[in-house]
């Protein structure tokens, strides 16, 4: 057993490095595509959720504004009431106080606010809508509250704080009360408790935070998140808040968070250490400058993992497709170069083999001609001996005539000798031409009848010796393009086969015909030898196939003839006729 048939040759080291480098590049591209696909999916998901979150915040902001604007004009309108002005001028009037308490109670119930109350210039409450309750504001001093101080300075104020008396957070709207001459008399305040609004937010998706100017959460749809500081408070800010008792006793725990990435100016992806534990949120912000508040909406990235996975798989699929497409194109280009090299080598090999085959074919054709000449040698020798014998007899006669002084008879004898010599020269000249080894590919305009006539001249001695009756029907105008020597060789082979087939026949008739059929010239050779067996009729043109006895032929004549005719653009066919075999030669008519 050969070792190279069992063990494949080792892969070249350079090729191994190239394969390893290609694999590493594909893996690196795959990892990069996975990372880029995930990053793009995250950015796209956060951007879409940011748009949704901003829409939600706008709705929340609109609900807050609607509630605040509903009561913003109440203290301003009540500040124009004459009874309120009268009470501020005469705060000791008990009858007027009772009447205003009852009146504010009715107005507060009708308006839907929490508390309506009136402060004098020192910040003491004169009348209030909750004068009957245990948590009545009457008699309390709220001069420390910013909504009182800001109203004295700016005529009106808005302020959120935890109620000192009730401990309930509320939003305070205040407006000054002035006399007809513009003298400052007091401040009218309406308190709104936003608990109902906060309860409406319960169950909404995400975590809603309403932060004041100190970034302290004052409202939320999650009670546990309330009164959390979104940013650290310095000592000065804490002192101010304690002074005004804004958040009462609330601890204001910080809401720790870490921003992973900013999506835009109002949105970020952050990890928040909230009451529900450490989680990642989309943190969306919306400012409310009129109130000095900021709305925050924290949305959990639900479905983000699925989206990231899908985009990563898609990116990996696209990369692998492009990578394999690139490898396919590179391999295809290599194959094309390899095929081009192989094709070039094959073309050179085909040219070489074609030249060798043509040389071999020329050798076979020449051998076939030599074989044909060998077969005709006896008859040709007899044909040449006859003129030689006649020449000897004529020469003897000429001596006698010269001796007898008969010059005219000598002249006639010389003419007969000249005719015999011309006949011998034509015969031997044609034999020399036919025997010459000529290259294939020569083409000239030929009269098919002339080529047939030359072939018949070569075979005339044999036909006379074998007593063959020749019948011809020739169209003298049939002309073709081709090599005269090769066409003559084909015709000689056909005529030889016909004569061989009639060797043992009692009736020996050779019929040769030339005709034109459209753009084709036909030459047919028919013998009276009885025909060819049907089982061998299809093999007569195969090399080395012969029906002759052993030693009388190699079976190359018809095969060589078939190749010659095919090179000339024609065809050679065989079938059985009425007397024997019929061979038909078809050649294109010369234009």
Coordinates of C-alpha atoms in Angstrom, one line a residue:
X1 CA 0.0 0.0 0.0
X2 CA 1.3 3.5 -0.8
X3 CA 1.8 5.7 2.1
X4 CA 0.7 8.9 0.3
X5 CA -2.7 7.2 -0.3
X6 CA -3.2 6.9 3.5
X7 CA -1.6 10.0 4.9
X8 CA -2.5 13.4 3.5
X9 CA 0.4 15.9 3.2
X10 CA 0.7 18.3 6.2
X11 CA -0.8 21.7 5.8
X12 CA 1.8 24.5 5.1
X13 CA 2.6 26.6 8.2
X14 CA 1.8 29.8 6.3
X15 CA -1.6 28.5 5.4
X16 CA -2.3 27.5 9.0
X17 CA -1.5 31.0 10.1
X18 CA -3.8 32.5 7.5
X19 CA -6.7 30.2 8.5
X20 CA -6.1 31.1 12.2
X21 CA -6.0 34.8 11.4
X22 CA -9.3 34.5 9.4
X23 CA -11.0 32.7 12.3
X24 CA -9.8 35.3 14.8
X25 CA -11.0 38.1 12.6
X26 CA -14.5 36.5 12.2
X27 CA -14.7 35.9 16.0
X28 CA -13.6 39.5 16.7
X29 CA -16.2 40.8 14.3
X30 CA -18.8 38.6 15.9
X31 CA -18.1 40.0 19.3
X32 CA -18.1 43.5 18.0
X33 CA -21.4 43.0 16.2
X34 CA -22.9 41.5 19.4
X35 CA -21.7 44.5 21.4
X36 CA -22.9 47.1 18.9
X37 CA -26.2 45.3 18.4
X38 CA -26.8 45.3 22.1
X39 CA -25.8 49.0 22.5
X40 CA -28.0 50.0 19.6
X41 CA -30.9 48.0 21.1
X42 CA -30.4 49.7 24.5
X43 CA -30.2 53.2 22.9
X44 CA -33.3 52.6 20.8
X45 CA -35.3 51.1 23.7
X46 CA -34.3 53.9 26.0
X47 CA -35.1 56.5 23.4
X48 CA -38.6 55.0 22.8
X49 CA -39.3 54.8 26.5
X50 CA -38.0 58.3 27.0
X51 CA -40.6 59.6 24.6
X52 CA -43.3 57.6 26.3
X53 CA -42.1 58.8 29.8
X54 CA -42.1 62.4 28.7
X55 CA -45.7 62.0 27.5
X56 CA -46.7 60.6 30.9
X57 CA -45.0 63.4 32.7
X58 CA -46.8 66.0 30.6
X59 CA -50.1 64.4 31.6
X60 CA -49.1 64.5 35.3
X61 CA -47.9 68.1 35.0
X62 CA -51.2 69.0 33.3
X63 CA -53.2 67.5 36.2
X64 CA -51.2 69.4 38.8
X65 CA -51.5 72.7 36.9
X66 CA -55.3 72.2 36.4
X67 CA -55.7 71.7 40.2
X68 CA -53.5 74.6 41.1
X69 CA -55.0 77.0 38.6
X70 CA -58.5 76.1 39.8
X71 CA -57.7 77.7 43.2
X72 CA -55.1 80.3 42.2
X73 CA -57.6 83.1 41.9
X74 CA -59.6 82.3 45.1
X75 CA -57.4 84.3 47.6
X76 CA -57.1 87.2 45.1
X77 CA -60.8 87.5 44.7
X78 CA -61.6 87.1 48.4
X79 CA -59.0 89.8 49.1
X80 CA -61.5 92.3 47.5
X81 CA -64.3 91.4 49.9
X82 CA -65.4 94.4 52.1
X83 CA -66.1 92.3 55.2
X84 CA -62.6 90.9 55.2
X85 CA -61.2 94.4 54.9
X86 CA -63.5 95.5 57.7
X87 CA -62.3 92.7 60.0
X88 CA -58.7 93.5 59.3
X89 CA -59.4 97.2 60.3
X90 CA -61.3 96.1 63.4
X91 CA -60.0 92.6 64.4
X92 CA -61.8 92.8 67.8
X93 CA -65.3 92.7 66.2
X94 CA -66.5 89.3 67.4
X95 CA -69.8 89.4 65.4
X96 CA -67.9 90.0 62.2
X97 CA -65.4 87.2 63.1
X98 CA -68.1 84.7 63.6
X99 CA -69.9 85.7 60.4
X100 CA -66.6 85.5 58.3
X101 CA -65.7 82.1 59.9
X102 CA -69.1 80.7 58.8
X103 CA -68.7 82.4 55.4
X104 CA -65.2 81.0 54.8
X105 CA -66.5 77.6 55.9
X106 CA -69.2 77.7 53.2
X107 CA -66.9 79.1 50.5
X108 CA -64.3 76.4 51.3
X109 CA -66.9 73.6 51.0
X110 CA -68.2 75.1 47.8
X111 CA -64.7 75.5 46.2
X112 CA -63.4 72.1 47.3
X113 CA -60.2 73.5 48.9
X114 CA -58.8 72.3 52.2
X115 CA -58.7 75.4 54.4
X116 CA -59.3 79.1 53.8
X117 CA -57.9 81.5 56.4
X118 CA -57.0 85.2 57.0
X119 CA -53.8 86.5 58.6
X120 CA -53.2 90.0 59.9
X121 CA -50.0 91.9 59.3
X122 CA -48.3 90.1 62.2
X123 CA -49.1 86.6 60.8
X124 CA -51.9 85.7 63.3
X125 CA -54.9 83.9 62.0
X126 CA -58.1 85.9 62.6
X127 CA -60.7 83.6 60.8
X128 CA -60.5 80.2 59.1
X129 CA -62.8 77.8 57.4
X130 CA -61.8 75.1 59.9
X131 CA -62.7 77.2 63.0
X132 CA -64.9 74.4 64.3
X133 CA -62.2 71.6 64.0
X134 CA -59.8 70.6 66.7
X135 CA -57.0 71.6 64.2
X136 CA -58.4 75.1 63.8
X137 CA -55.9 77.6 62.5
X138 CA -57.6 80.5 64.4
X139 CA -55.2 82.1 66.8
X140 CA -52.1 80.5 65.3
X141 CA -49.2 82.6 64.1
X142 CA -47.7 81.8 60.6
X143 CA -45.5 84.7 60.2
X144 CA -42.5 82.4 59.8
X145 CA -44.0 80.7 56.8
X146 CA -42.5 81.8 53.4
X147 CA -45.9 82.1 51.8
X148 CA -46.7 84.9 54.3
X149 CA -43.4 86.7 53.9
X150 CA -43.4 86.4 50.1
X151 CA -46.9 87.7 49.9
X152 CA -46.1 90.8 51.9
X153 CA -43.2 91.4 49.5
X154 CA -44.6 90.3 46.2
X155 CA -48.4 90.6 46.8
X156 CA -48.8 86.8 46.3
X157 CA -46.9 83.5 46.8
X158 CA -47.1 79.7 46.3
X159 CA -45.5 77.3 48.8
X160 CA -45.5 73.7 49.6
X161 CA -44.9 72.6 53.2
X162 CA -46.1 70.2 55.9
X163 CA -48.8 71.7 58.0
X164 CA -47.6 72.8 61.4
X165 CA -50.9 72.3 63.1
X166 CA -52.2 69.2 61.2
X167 CA -49.0 67.6 60.1
X168 CA -50.5 67.1 56.7
X169 CA -48.6 68.3 53.6
X170 CA -50.2 71.0 51.6
X171 CA -49.8 73.6 48.9
X172 CA -50.4 77.1 50.1
X173 CA -51.6 79.9 47.8
X174 CA -51.5 83.4 49.4
X175 CA -52.5 87.0 48.4
X176 CA -52.3 90.3 50.3
X177 CA -55.4 92.3 51.3
X178 CA -55.0 96.1 50.9
X179 CA -57.2 99.0 51.9
X180 CA -58.7 101.3 49.4
X181 CA -55.7 103.6 49.8
X182 CA -53.3 100.7 49.3
X183 CA -52.4 100.2 52.9
X184 CA -51.4 96.6 53.7
X185 CA -54.1 95.0 55.9
X186 CA -53.3 91.3 55.9
X187 CA -52.9 88.1 53.9
X188 CA -55.5 85.7 52.7
X189 CA -54.4 82.0 52.3
X190 CA -55.9 78.9 50.7
X191 CA -54.4 75.5 51.6
X192 CA -54.7 72.6 49.1
X193 CA -54.0 69.1 50.4
X194 CA -52.8 67.1 47.4
X195 CA -53.5 63.7 48.9
X196 CA -56.5 63.1 46.6
X197 CA -54.3 63.8 43.6
X198 CA -51.6 61.5 45.0
X199 CA -54.1 58.7 45.5
X200 CA -55.2 59.0 41.9
X201 CA -51.6 58.3 40.9
X202 CA -51.5 55.0 42.8
X203 CA -51.2 52.0 40.5
X204 CA -49.7 54.0 37.6
X205 CA -46.7 52.4 35.9
X206 CA -43.3 53.5 37.1
X207 CA -42.4 55.7 40.1
X208 CA -43.6 59.3 39.9
X209 CA -41.7 61.8 42.0
X210 CA -42.6 65.5 42.5
X211 CA -39.6 67.4 43.8
X212 CA -39.6 71.0 45.1
X213 CA -36.8 73.5 44.6
X214 CA -34.7 71.8 47.2
X215 CA -35.0 68.5 45.2
X216 CA -37.0 66.9 48.0
X217 CA -39.7 64.5 47.0
X218 CA -43.0 66.1 48.2
X219 CA -45.4 63.9 46.2
X220 CA -45.2 60.4 44.8
X221 CA -47.4 57.5 43.7
X222 CA -45.2 55.3 45.9
X223 CA -45.7 56.6 49.6
X224 CA -42.3 55.0 50.6
X225 CA -40.5 57.3 48.2
X226 CA -41.9 60.5 49.7
X227 CA -39.6 63.0 51.5
X228 CA -36.5 61.6 49.9
X229 CA -33.7 64.0 48.9
X230 CA -32.6 63.6 45.3
X231 CA -29.4 65.4 46.0
X232 CA -27.4 66.1 49.2
X233 CA -28.5 69.1 51.3
X234 CA -25.8 71.3 52.7
X235 CA -25.9 72.8 56.2
X236 CA -27.3 76.1 55.1
X237 CA -30.2 74.5 53.2
X238 CA -31.0 72.3 56.2
X239 CA -31.0 75.3 58.5
X240 CA -33.4 77.2 56.3
X241 CA -35.8 74.2 56.1
X242 CA -35.7 73.8 59.9
X243 CA -36.4 77.5 60.4
X244 CA -39.5 77.5 58.3
X245 CA -40.5 74.0 59.4
X246 CA -41.2 73.1 55.8
X247 CA -41.1 69.4 56.2
X248 CA -41.9 69.3 59.9
X249 CA -40.1 66.3 61.5
X250 CA -39.3 64.4 58.3
X251 CA -35.8 62.9 58.2
X252 CA -35.2 63.6 54.5
X253 CA -33.2 60.4 53.7
X254 CA -31.1 60.7 50.5
X255 CA -32.2 58.7 47.4
X256 CA -28.8 57.3 46.3
X257 CA -28.5 56.8 42.6
X258 CA -25.7 56.3 40.0
X259 CA -26.1 57.4 36.4
X260 CA -24.9 54.8 33.9
X261 CA -25.5 56.9 30.8
X262 CA -27.2 60.1 29.8
X263 CA -29.8 59.5 27.0
X264 CA -30.5 63.2 26.5
X265 CA -30.8 66.4 28.6
X266 CA -33.8 65.2 30.5
X267 CA -33.3 61.4 30.5
X268 CA -30.7 59.1 31.9
X269 CA -30.2 55.4 32.6
X270 CA -29.4 55.1 36.3
X271 CA -29.2 52.6 39.1
X272 CA -31.3 53.7 42.1
X273 CA -31.0 52.5 45.7
X274 CA -34.7 53.0 46.5
X275 CA -37.1 51.6 49.0
X276 CA -37.7 48.6 46.7
X277 CA -34.0 47.8 46.5
X278 CA -31.3 48.5 44.0
X279 CA -32.7 48.6 40.4
X280 CA -32.0 50.1 37.0
X281 CA -34.5 52.8 35.9
X282 CA -35.0 55.1 33.0
X283 CA -35.0 58.5 34.8
X284 CA -37.0 61.1 33.0
X285 CA -37.4 64.7 34.2
X286 CA -39.8 67.5 33.4
X287 CA -39.5 71.0 34.9
X288 CA -42.5 73.0 36.2
X289 CA -41.0 76.5 36.5
X290 CA -44.2 78.3 37.7
X291 CA -44.4 76.1 40.8
X292 CA -40.6 75.6 41.1
X293 CA -41.1 71.9 41.0
X294 CA -39.6 69.1 38.9
X295 CA -41.4 65.9 37.9
X296 CA -39.4 62.7 37.8
X297 CA -40.6 59.4 36.3
X298 CA -38.6 56.2 37.0
X299 CA -39.5 53.4 34.5
X300 CA -38.1 49.9 34.8
X301 CA -36.7 48.5 31.5
X302 CA -39.2 45.8 31.0
X303 CA -38.6 43.8 27.8
X304 CA -35.2 45.4 27.4
X305 CA -33.3 42.0 27.7
X306 CA -35.5 40.5 24.9
X307 CA -34.9 43.5 22.7
X308 CA -31.2 43.4 23.3
X309 CA -31.0 39.7 22.6
X310 CA -33.0 40.0 19.4
X311 CA -30.8 42.9 18.1
X312 CA -27.6 41.0 19.1
X313 CA -28.8 37.9 17.2
X314 CA -29.7 40.0 14.2
X315 CA -26.4 41.8 14.2
X316 CA -24.5 38.5 14.6
X317 CA -26.5 37.0 11.8
X318 CA -25.7 40.0 9.5
X319 CA -22.0 39.8 10.4
X320 CA -21.8 36.1 9.8
X321 CA -23.6 36.5 6.5
X322 CA -21.3 39.3 5.4
X323 CA -18.2 37.3 6.6
X324 CA -19.2 34.1 4.8
X325 CA -20.2 36.1 1.7
X326 CA -16.8 37.8 1.7
X327 CA -15.1 34.4 2.2
X328 CA -17.2 33.0 -0.6
X329 CA -16.2 35.9 -2.9
X330 CA -12.5 35.5 -2.0
X331 CA -12.7 31.7 -2.5
X332 CA -14.5 32.2 -5.8
X333 CA -11.8 34.6 -7.0
X334 CA -9.2 32.1 -6.0
X335 CA -11.1 29.4 -7.8
X336 CA -11.4 31.6 -10.9
X337 CA -7.7 32.2 -10.9
X338 CA -7.0 28.5 -10.4
X339 CA -9.5 27.6 -13.1
X340 CA -7.9 30.1 -15.4
X341 CA -4.5 28.6 -14.8
X342 CA -5.9 25.1 -15.3
X343 CA -7.7 26.2 -18.4
X344 CA -4.6 27.7 -19.8
X345 CA -2.6 24.6 -19.1
X346 CA -5.4 22.5 -20.6
X347 CA -5.5 24.6 -23.7
X348 CA -1.7 24.2 -24.1
X349 CA -2.1 20.5 -23.5
X350 CA -5.0 20.3 -25.9
X351 CA -3.0 22.2 -28.5
X352 CA -0.1 19.8 -28.0
X353 CA -2.3 16.7 -28.1
X354 CA -4.1 18.1 -31.1
X355 CA -0.9 18.6 -33.0
X356 CA 0.2 15.1 -32.0
X357 CA -3.2 13.7 -33.1
X358 CA -3.0 15.6 -36.4
X359 CA 0.5 14.2 -37.0
X360 CA -0.7 10.8 -36.1
X361 CA -3.7 11.2 -38.4
X362 CA -1.5 12.4 -41.2
X363 CA 0.6 9.3 -40.6
X364 CA -2.5 7.1 -40.7
X365 CA -3.7 8.8 -43.9
X366 CA -0.3 8.3 -45.5
X367 CA -0.2 4.7 -44.3
X368 CA -3.6 4.1 -45.8
X369 CA -2.4 5.6 -49.0
X370 CA 0.6 3.4 -49.0
X371 CA -1.6 0.4 -48.3
X372 CA -3.8 1.4 -51.2
X373 CA -0.7 1.7 -53.4
X374 CA 0.4 -1.7 -52.2
X375 CA -2.9 -3.2 -53.2
X376 CA -2.6 -1.6 -56.6
X377 CA 1.0 -2.4 -57.2
X378 CA 0.4 -5.6 -59.1
X379 CA -2.1 -4.1 -61.4
X380 CA 0.0 -1.0 -61.9
X381 CA 3.1 -3.1 -62.7
X382 CA 1.1 -4.9 -65.4
X383 CA -0.2 -1.5 -66.7
X384 CA 3.4 -0.2 -66.9
X385 CA 4.8 -3.5 -68.4
X386 CA 2.4 -3.3 -71.4
X387 CA 3.8 0.0 -72.6
X388 CA 7.4 -1.2 -71.9
X389 CA 6.8 -4.4 -74.0
X390 CA 5.2 -2.2 -76.7
X391 CA 8.2 0.1 -76.6
X392 CA 10.6 -2.8 -77.1
X393 CA 8.6 -4.0 -80.1
X394 CA 8.4 -0.5 -81.6
X395 CA 12.1 0.0 -81.2
X396 CA 12.8 -3.3 -83.0
X397 CA 10.5 -2.2 -85.8
X398 CA 12.2 1.2 -86.0
X399 CA 15.6 -0.5 -86.6
X400 CA 14.1 -2.5 -89.4
X401 CA 12.5 0.5 -90.9
X402 CA 15.7 2.5 -90.7
X403 CA 17.6 -0.3 -92.3
X404 CA 15.1 -0.5 -95.1
X405 CA 15.1 3.3 -95.6
X406 CA 11.5 4.1 -94.8
X407 CA 11.7 7.4 -92.8
X408 CA 7.9 8.1 -92.9
X409 CA 7.2 4.8 -91.1
X410 CA 9.9 5.6 -88.6
X411 CA 8.3 8.9 -87.9
X412 CA 4.9 7.3 -87.2
X413 CA 6.6 4.7 -85.0
X414 CA 8.2 7.5 -83.0
X415 CA 4.9 9.2 -82.5
X416 CA 3.4 5.9 -81.1
X417 CA 6.4 5.6 -78.8
X418 CA 5.9 9.2 -77.6
X419 CA 2.2 8.4 -76.7
X420 CA 3.3 5.3 -74.7
X421 CA 5.9 7.4 -72.8
X422 CA 3.3 10.1 -72.0
X423 CA 0.9 7.5 -70.8
X424 CA 3.6 6.0 -68.5
X425 CA 4.7 9.5 -67.3
X426 CA 1.1 10.5 -66.4
X427 CA 0.6 7.2 -64.5
X428 CA 3.8 7.4 -62.6
X429 CA 3.4 11.2 -62.0
X430 CA 0.0 10.6 -60.5
X431 CA 1.3 7.8 -58.3
X432 CA 4.1 10.1 -57.0
X433 CA 1.5 12.9 -56.3
X434 CA -0.8 10.4 -54.5
X435 CA 2.0 8.9 -52.5
X436 CA 3.4 12.3 -51.3
X437 CA 2.8 12.9 -47.6
X438 CA 0.9 16.3 -47.6
X439 CA -0.2 18.2 -44.5
X440 CA -3.9 18.5 -43.7
X441 CA -5.7 21.8 -44.0
X442 CA -5.0 22.7 -47.7
X443 CA -8.1 23.9 -49.4
X444 CA -8.8 24.5 -53.1
X445 CA -11.7 24.6 -55.5
X446 CA -12.1 21.1 -57.0
X447 CA -14.3 19.5 -59.6
X448 CA -15.4 16.3 -58.0
X449 CA -15.6 14.6 -61.4
X450 CA -11.9 15.2 -62.1
X451 CA -10.9 13.8 -58.7
X452 CA -13.0 10.7 -59.4
X453 CA -11.4 10.4 -62.9
X454 CA -7.9 10.3 -61.4
X455 CA -8.9 7.7 -58.8
X456 CA -10.5 5.5 -61.6
X457 CA -7.3 5.8 -63.6
X458 CA -5.3 4.3 -60.7
X459 CA -7.8 1.5 -60.4
X460 CA -8.4 0.9 -64.1
X461 CA -5.9 -2.0 -64.3
X462 CA -7.5 -3.9 -61.4
X463 CA -11.0 -3.3 -62.8
X464 CA -10.0 -4.7 -66.2
X465 CA -8.2 -7.7 -64.6
X466 CA -11.2 -8.5 -62.4
X467 CA -13.7 -7.8 -65.2
X468 CA -15.6 -5.2 -63.3
X469 CA -18.4 -3.3 -65.2
X470 CA -18.2 0.4 -64.4
X471 CA -21.4 2.5 -64.5
X472 CA -21.0 6.2 -63.9
X473 CA -23.6 9.0 -63.7
X474 CA -21.6 12.2 -63.1
X475 CA -22.6 15.9 -62.8
X476 CA -19.6 17.6 -64.2
X477 CA -20.6 20.9 -62.6
X478 CA -20.4 19.6 -59.0
X479 CA -17.5 21.5 -57.3
X480 CA -16.4 21.5 -53.7
X481 CA -13.6 23.1 -51.5
X482 CA -11.0 20.7 -50.1
X483 CA -7.7 18.9 -50.4
X484 CA -7.6 17.0 -53.7
X485 CA -5.2 14.3 -52.5
X486 CA -7.3 13.6 -49.4
X487 CA -10.6 13.5 -51.3
X488 CA -9.0 11.2 -53.8
X489 CA -7.8 9.0 -51.0
X490 CA -11.4 8.8 -49.6
X491 CA -12.7 7.9 -53.1
X492 CA -10.0 5.3 -53.6
X493 CA -10.8 3.7 -50.2
X494 CA -14.5 3.5 -51.2
X495 CA -13.7 2.0 -54.6
X496 CA -11.2 -0.5 -53.1
X497 CA -13.8 -1.6 -50.6
X498 CA -16.3 -2.0 -53.4
X499 CA -13.9 -4.1 -55.5
X500 CA -12.9 -6.2 -52.5
X501 CA -16.6 -6.8 -51.7
X502 CA -17.2 -8.2 -55.3
X503 CA -14.2 -10.5 -55.4
X504 CA -16.3 -13.7 -55.0
X505 CA -19.4 -12.3 -56.8
X506 CA -20.3 -13.7 -60.3
X507 CA -21.8 -10.3 -61.3
X508 CA -19.4 -7.5 -60.7
X509 CA -21.0 -4.1 -61.3
X510 CA -19.6 -0.9 -59.8
X511 CA -21.9 2.1 -59.9
X512 CA -20.5 5.6 -59.2
X513 CA -22.6 8.7 -59.2
X514 CA -22.0 12.4 -58.6
X515 CA -24.9 14.8 -58.0
X516 CA -25.9 18.0 -56.3
X517 CA -28.6 18.3 -53.6
X518 CA -29.2 21.9 -52.5
X519 CA -25.9 23.2 -51.0
X520 CA -24.3 19.7 -50.9
X521 CA -22.5 17.6 -53.4
X522 CA -23.1 13.8 -53.2
X523 CA -20.7 11.0 -54.4
X524 CA -22.2 7.5 -54.1
X525 CA -20.3 4.2 -54.6
X526 CA -22.5 1.0 -54.9
X527 CA -21.2 -2.5 -55.5
X528 CA -22.9 -5.8 -56.3
X529 CA -21.2 -7.7 -53.5
X530 CA -24.3 -8.5 -51.6
X531 CA -24.2 -5.8 -48.9
X532 CA -23.1 -5.6 -45.3
X533 CA -24.7 -7.5 -42.4
X534 CA -27.2 -5.4 -40.4
X535 CA -25.5 -6.2 -37.1
X536 CA -22.2 -4.8 -38.4
X537 CA -23.4 -1.9 -40.5
X538 CA -23.2 0.6 -37.6
X539 CA -19.5 -0.3 -36.9
X540 CA -18.0 0.0 -40.4
X541 CA -16.4 3.3 -39.5
X542 CA -14.8 2.1 -36.3
X543 CA -11.0 1.9 -36.3
X544 CA -9.6 -1.7 -36.7
X545 CA -13.0 -3.1 -37.5
X546 CA -13.0 -5.2 -40.7
X547 CA -15.0 -8.0 -42.3
X548 CA -12.1 -9.1 -44.5
X549 CA -10.2 -12.3 -43.7
X550 CA -7.2 -12.1 -41.4
X551 CA -4.2 -10.6 -43.1
X552 CA -6.1 -8.7 -45.8
X553 CA -6.7 -5.4 -43.9
X554 CA -6.3 -3.5 -40.7
X555 CA -9.7 -1.9 -40.7
X556 CA -8.3 1.7 -40.9
X557 CA -9.4 2.7 -44.4
X558 CA -13.0 3.7 -43.7
X559 CA -12.1 5.1 -40.2
X560 CA -9.4 7.4 -41.8
X561 CA -11.8 8.3 -44.6
X562 CA -14.5 9.2 -42.1
X563 CA -12.1 11.5 -40.2
X564 CA -10.9 13.2 -43.4
X565 CA -14.5 13.9 -44.5
X566 CA -15.4 15.2 -41.1
X567 CA -12.5 17.6 -41.2
X568 CA -13.7 18.9 -44.5
X569 CA -17.1 19.6 -43.1
X570 CA -18.9 16.7 -44.7
X571 CA -20.2 13.3 -43.8
X572 CA -19.8 9.7 -44.8
X573 CA -22.7 7.3 -44.6
X574 CA -23.2 3.6 -45.4
X575 CA -26.3 1.5 -46.1
X576 CA -27.4 -1.5 -48.2
X577 CA -28.9 -1.0 -51.7
X578 CA -30.5 -3.3 -54.2
X579 CA -27.3 -5.1 -55.3
X580 CA -25.0 -4.5 -52.3
X581 CA -23.4 -1.8 -50.0
X582 CA -23.8 1.9 -50.8
X583 CA -21.4 4.5 -49.4
X584 CA -22.4 8.1 -49.8
X585 CA -20.0 11.0 -49.5
X586 CA -21.5 14.4 -48.7
X587 CA -19.4 17.6 -49.1
X588 CA -20.5 21.3 -49.0
X589 CA -20.8 22.9 -52.4
X590 CA -18.1 25.4 -53.2
X591 CA -19.6 29.0 -53.1

